[in-house]
XYZ file of C-alpha atoms in Angstrom:
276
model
C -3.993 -31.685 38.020
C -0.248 -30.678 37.355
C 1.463 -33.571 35.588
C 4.329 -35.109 37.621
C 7.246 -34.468 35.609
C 10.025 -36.971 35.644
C 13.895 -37.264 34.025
C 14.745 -33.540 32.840
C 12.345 -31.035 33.329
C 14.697 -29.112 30.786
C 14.956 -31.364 28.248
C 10.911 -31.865 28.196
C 10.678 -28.201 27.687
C 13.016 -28.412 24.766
C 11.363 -30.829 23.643
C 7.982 -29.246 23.666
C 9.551 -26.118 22.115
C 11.082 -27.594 19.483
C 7.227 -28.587 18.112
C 5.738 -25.530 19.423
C 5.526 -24.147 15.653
C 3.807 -26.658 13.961
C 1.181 -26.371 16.895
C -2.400 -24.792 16.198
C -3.386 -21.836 18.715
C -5.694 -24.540 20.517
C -2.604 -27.601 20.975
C -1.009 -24.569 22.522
C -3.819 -23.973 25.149
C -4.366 -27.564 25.693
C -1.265 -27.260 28.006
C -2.914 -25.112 30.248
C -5.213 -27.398 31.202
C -2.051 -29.933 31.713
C 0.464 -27.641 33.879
C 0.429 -24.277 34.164
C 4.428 -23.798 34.348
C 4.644 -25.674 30.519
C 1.416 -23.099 29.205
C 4.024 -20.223 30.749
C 6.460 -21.324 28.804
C 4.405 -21.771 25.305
C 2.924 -18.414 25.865
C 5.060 -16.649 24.068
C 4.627 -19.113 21.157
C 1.353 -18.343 21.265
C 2.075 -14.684 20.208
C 4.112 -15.377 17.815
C 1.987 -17.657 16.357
C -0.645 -14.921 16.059
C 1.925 -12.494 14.513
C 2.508 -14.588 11.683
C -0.593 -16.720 10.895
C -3.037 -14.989 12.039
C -2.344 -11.184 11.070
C -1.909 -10.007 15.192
C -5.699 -10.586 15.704
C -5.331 -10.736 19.222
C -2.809 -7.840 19.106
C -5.643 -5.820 17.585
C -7.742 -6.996 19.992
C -5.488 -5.875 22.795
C -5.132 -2.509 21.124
C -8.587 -2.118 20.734
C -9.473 -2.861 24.205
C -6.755 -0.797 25.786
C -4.656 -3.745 27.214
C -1.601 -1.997 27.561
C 0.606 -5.188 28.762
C -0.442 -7.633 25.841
C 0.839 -4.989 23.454
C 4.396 -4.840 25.381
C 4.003 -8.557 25.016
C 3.707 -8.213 21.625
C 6.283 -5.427 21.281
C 9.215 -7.167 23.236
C 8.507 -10.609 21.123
C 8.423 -9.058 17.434
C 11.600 -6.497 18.412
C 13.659 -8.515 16.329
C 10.836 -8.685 13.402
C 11.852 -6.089 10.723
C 9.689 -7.711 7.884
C 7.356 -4.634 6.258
C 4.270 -7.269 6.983
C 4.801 -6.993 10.694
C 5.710 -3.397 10.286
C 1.856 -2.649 8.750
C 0.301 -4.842 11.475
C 1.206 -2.892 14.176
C 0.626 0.379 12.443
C -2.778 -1.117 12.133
C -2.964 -1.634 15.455
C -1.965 1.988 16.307
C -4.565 2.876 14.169
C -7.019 1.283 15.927
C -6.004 1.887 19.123
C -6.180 5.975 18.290
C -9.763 5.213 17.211
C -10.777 3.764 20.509
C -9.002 6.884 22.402
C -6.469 4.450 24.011
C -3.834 6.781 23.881
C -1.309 4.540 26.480
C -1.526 1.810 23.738
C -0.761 4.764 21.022
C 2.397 5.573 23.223
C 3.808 2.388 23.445
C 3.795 1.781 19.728
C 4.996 5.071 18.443
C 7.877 5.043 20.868
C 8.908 1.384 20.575
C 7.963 0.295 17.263
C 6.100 3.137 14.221
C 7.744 6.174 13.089
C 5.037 8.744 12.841
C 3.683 10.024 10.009
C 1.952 13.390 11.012
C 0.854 14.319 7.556
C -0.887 11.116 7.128
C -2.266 10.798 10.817
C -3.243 14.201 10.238
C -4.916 13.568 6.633
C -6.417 10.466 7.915
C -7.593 11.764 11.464
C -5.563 9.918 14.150
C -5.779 12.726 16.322
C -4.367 10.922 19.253
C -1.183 10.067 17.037
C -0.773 13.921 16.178
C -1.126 15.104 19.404
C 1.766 12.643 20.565
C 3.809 13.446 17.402
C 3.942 16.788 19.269
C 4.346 16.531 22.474
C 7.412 14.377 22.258
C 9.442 17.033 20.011
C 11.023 19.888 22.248
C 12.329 21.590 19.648
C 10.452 25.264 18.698
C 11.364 24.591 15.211
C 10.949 21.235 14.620
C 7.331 21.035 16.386
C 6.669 24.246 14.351
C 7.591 22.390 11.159
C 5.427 19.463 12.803
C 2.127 21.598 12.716
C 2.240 22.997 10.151
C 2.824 19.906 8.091
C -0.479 18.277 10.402
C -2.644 21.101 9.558
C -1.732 21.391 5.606
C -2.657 18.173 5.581
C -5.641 18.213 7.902
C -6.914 20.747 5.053
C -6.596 18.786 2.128
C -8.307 15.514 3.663
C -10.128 15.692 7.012
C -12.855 16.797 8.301
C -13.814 20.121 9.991
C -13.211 18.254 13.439
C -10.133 17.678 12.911
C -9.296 20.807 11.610
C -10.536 22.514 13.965
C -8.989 20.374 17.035
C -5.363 21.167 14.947
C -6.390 25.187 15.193
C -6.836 25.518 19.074
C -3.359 23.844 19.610
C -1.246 26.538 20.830
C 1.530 26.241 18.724
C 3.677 29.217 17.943
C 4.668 29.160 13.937
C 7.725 30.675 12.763
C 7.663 32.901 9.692
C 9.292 30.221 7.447
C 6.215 27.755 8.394
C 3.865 30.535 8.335
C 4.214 31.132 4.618
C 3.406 27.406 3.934
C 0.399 27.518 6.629
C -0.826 30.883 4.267
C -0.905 29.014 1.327
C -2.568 26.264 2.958
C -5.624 28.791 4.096
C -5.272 29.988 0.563
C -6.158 27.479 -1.360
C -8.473 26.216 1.599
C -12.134 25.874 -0.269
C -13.183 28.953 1.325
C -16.800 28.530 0.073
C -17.616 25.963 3.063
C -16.347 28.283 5.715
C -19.712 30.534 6.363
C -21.640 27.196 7.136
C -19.521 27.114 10.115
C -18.762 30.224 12.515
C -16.614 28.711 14.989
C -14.271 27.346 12.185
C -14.289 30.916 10.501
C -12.612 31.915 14.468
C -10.687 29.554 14.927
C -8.973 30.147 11.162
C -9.080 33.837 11.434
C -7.502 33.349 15.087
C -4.267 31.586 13.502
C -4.387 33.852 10.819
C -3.874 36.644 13.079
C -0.901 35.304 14.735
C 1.097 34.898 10.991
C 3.546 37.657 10.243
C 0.856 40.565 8.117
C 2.270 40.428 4.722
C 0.282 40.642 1.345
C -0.513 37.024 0.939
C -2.324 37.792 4.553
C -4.288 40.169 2.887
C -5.414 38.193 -0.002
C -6.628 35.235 2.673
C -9.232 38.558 3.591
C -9.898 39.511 0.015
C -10.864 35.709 -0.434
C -13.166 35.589 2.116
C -14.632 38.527 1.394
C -15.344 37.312 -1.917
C -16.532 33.845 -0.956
C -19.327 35.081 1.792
C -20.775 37.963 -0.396
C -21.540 35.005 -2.936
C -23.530 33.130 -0.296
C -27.409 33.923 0.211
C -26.715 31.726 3.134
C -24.282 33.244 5.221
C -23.620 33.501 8.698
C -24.032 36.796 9.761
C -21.583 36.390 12.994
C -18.908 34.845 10.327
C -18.985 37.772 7.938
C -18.471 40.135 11.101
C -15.511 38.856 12.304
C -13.874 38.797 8.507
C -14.926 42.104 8.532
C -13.396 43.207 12.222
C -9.888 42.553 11.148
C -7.598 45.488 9.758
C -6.236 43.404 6.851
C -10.122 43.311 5.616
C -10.020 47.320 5.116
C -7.061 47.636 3.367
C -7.269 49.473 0.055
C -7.406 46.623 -1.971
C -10.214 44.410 0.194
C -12.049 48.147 0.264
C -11.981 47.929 -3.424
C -13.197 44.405 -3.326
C -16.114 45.798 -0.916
C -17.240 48.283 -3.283
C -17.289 46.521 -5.632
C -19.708 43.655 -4.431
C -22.113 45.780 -2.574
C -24.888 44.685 -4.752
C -24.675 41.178 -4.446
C -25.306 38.341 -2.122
C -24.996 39.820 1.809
C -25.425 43.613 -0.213
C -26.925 45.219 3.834
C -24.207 43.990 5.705
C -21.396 45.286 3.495
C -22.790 48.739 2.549
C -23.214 49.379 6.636
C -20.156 47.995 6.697
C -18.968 51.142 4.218
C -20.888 53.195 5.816
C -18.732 53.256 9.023
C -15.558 52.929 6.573
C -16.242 56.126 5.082
């Protein structure tokens, strides 16, 4: 039963306030079960309380499941927190809200409280934290530099699923960007790409959209290289390396020639064959 409040209803809940700190998490509920107009009133104390002594639990929680309003809650009550602990708690809870696919939650924080950090989301797999990072930037150039700063990184630390989700973006590079993206692919280990045809496509799909300059060529050369090493290639991979003009230029011929011997030896002499 609600308690029958007498004197000034005010002054009680100043009162109460004023102690509301030094209150465990459970005092705080105890109200509830008193009147439910007082637990209203300590509710916010009750965030704040789990902001600062016990690391946002319940705002990972709330992340984690998706509850989109508890993280406003959150948000609106710590807006005035600028302390680099509170900062790291809710890029935590980004974090886990991107692994749980709750991409509303991901939203909310990246617009009202993280600045992105595509490189790491990228290098660390927050996919639903790239993707945002994207959509929200209207500029050709900007979301150009963007990508190619995602998928750099995406090469140097993730796995192929995330390298591959970066690839089917469609994402036009400029040729500044595209020089960087190059020497990404370069120094890409190309050695894993044959276990993995639809990777090899989706690289050699990008590739093809770069401006064709020398470095281009040496991407092929690489390749070329790399899956006449392997005993276990893919047959469909070394194909489509093959199919691409900047594969039969006269330095990658050279390269041709001169491996014909060795590791996928059938495959590149027909491939001469019809060259010659």
């Amino acid at each position: 039963m609600a308690l029958e409040w007498s004197g000034s209803i005010s002054n009680i809940f100043k009162l109460v306030l004023s102690i509301a700190d030094y209150l465990e998490p459970a005092d705080i509920n105890a109200f509830a079960r008193v009147d439910p107009t007082l637990y209203d009133l300590l509710c916010d104390c009750l965030y704040r309380h789990n902001l600062q002594h016990q690391n946002g639990s319940g705002l990972l929680q709330a992340s984690k499941r998706g509850f989109e309003r508890v993280v406003k809650r959150f948000l609106q009550l710590a807006k005035d927190d600028k302390t680099e602990r509170t900062y790291e708690i809710f890029r935590s809870a980004m974090f886990v809200a991107d692994g749980a696919k709750h991409r509303g939650v991901v939203k909310l924080l990246l617009r009202d409280r993280i600045e992105g950090d595509i490189r790491m989301a990228a290098y660390c797999s927050f996919l639903l934290v790239v993707d945002i990072l994207l959509e929200n930037n209207n500029d050709p150039t900007a979301k150009s530099q963007l990508y190619t700063q995602a998928l750099s990184s995406a090469f140097c630390g993730a796995g192929f699923a995330t390298i591959k989700h970066l690839l089917r973006m469609k994402i036009d590079i400029d040729t500044q960007d595209g020089e960087v993206l190059r020497e990404a692919l370069t120094n890409f280990n190309c050695a894993y790409w044959f276990l993995d045809p639809d990777l090899v496509k989706l690289l050699l799909d990008k590739i093809a959209l770069l401006p064709n300059t020398p470095a281009l060529d040496k991407i092929y050369g690489t390749l070329i290289v790399e899956l006449s090493d392997q005993d276990q290639y893919s047959e469909p991979t070394l194909q489509r390396v093959l199919a691409n003009p900047a594969s039969t230029n006269a330095q990658n011929t050279c390269l041709l020639r001169q491996r014909h011997t060795t590791g996928v030896a059938g495959q590149l002499r027909k491939r001469l064959a019809q060259m010659n």
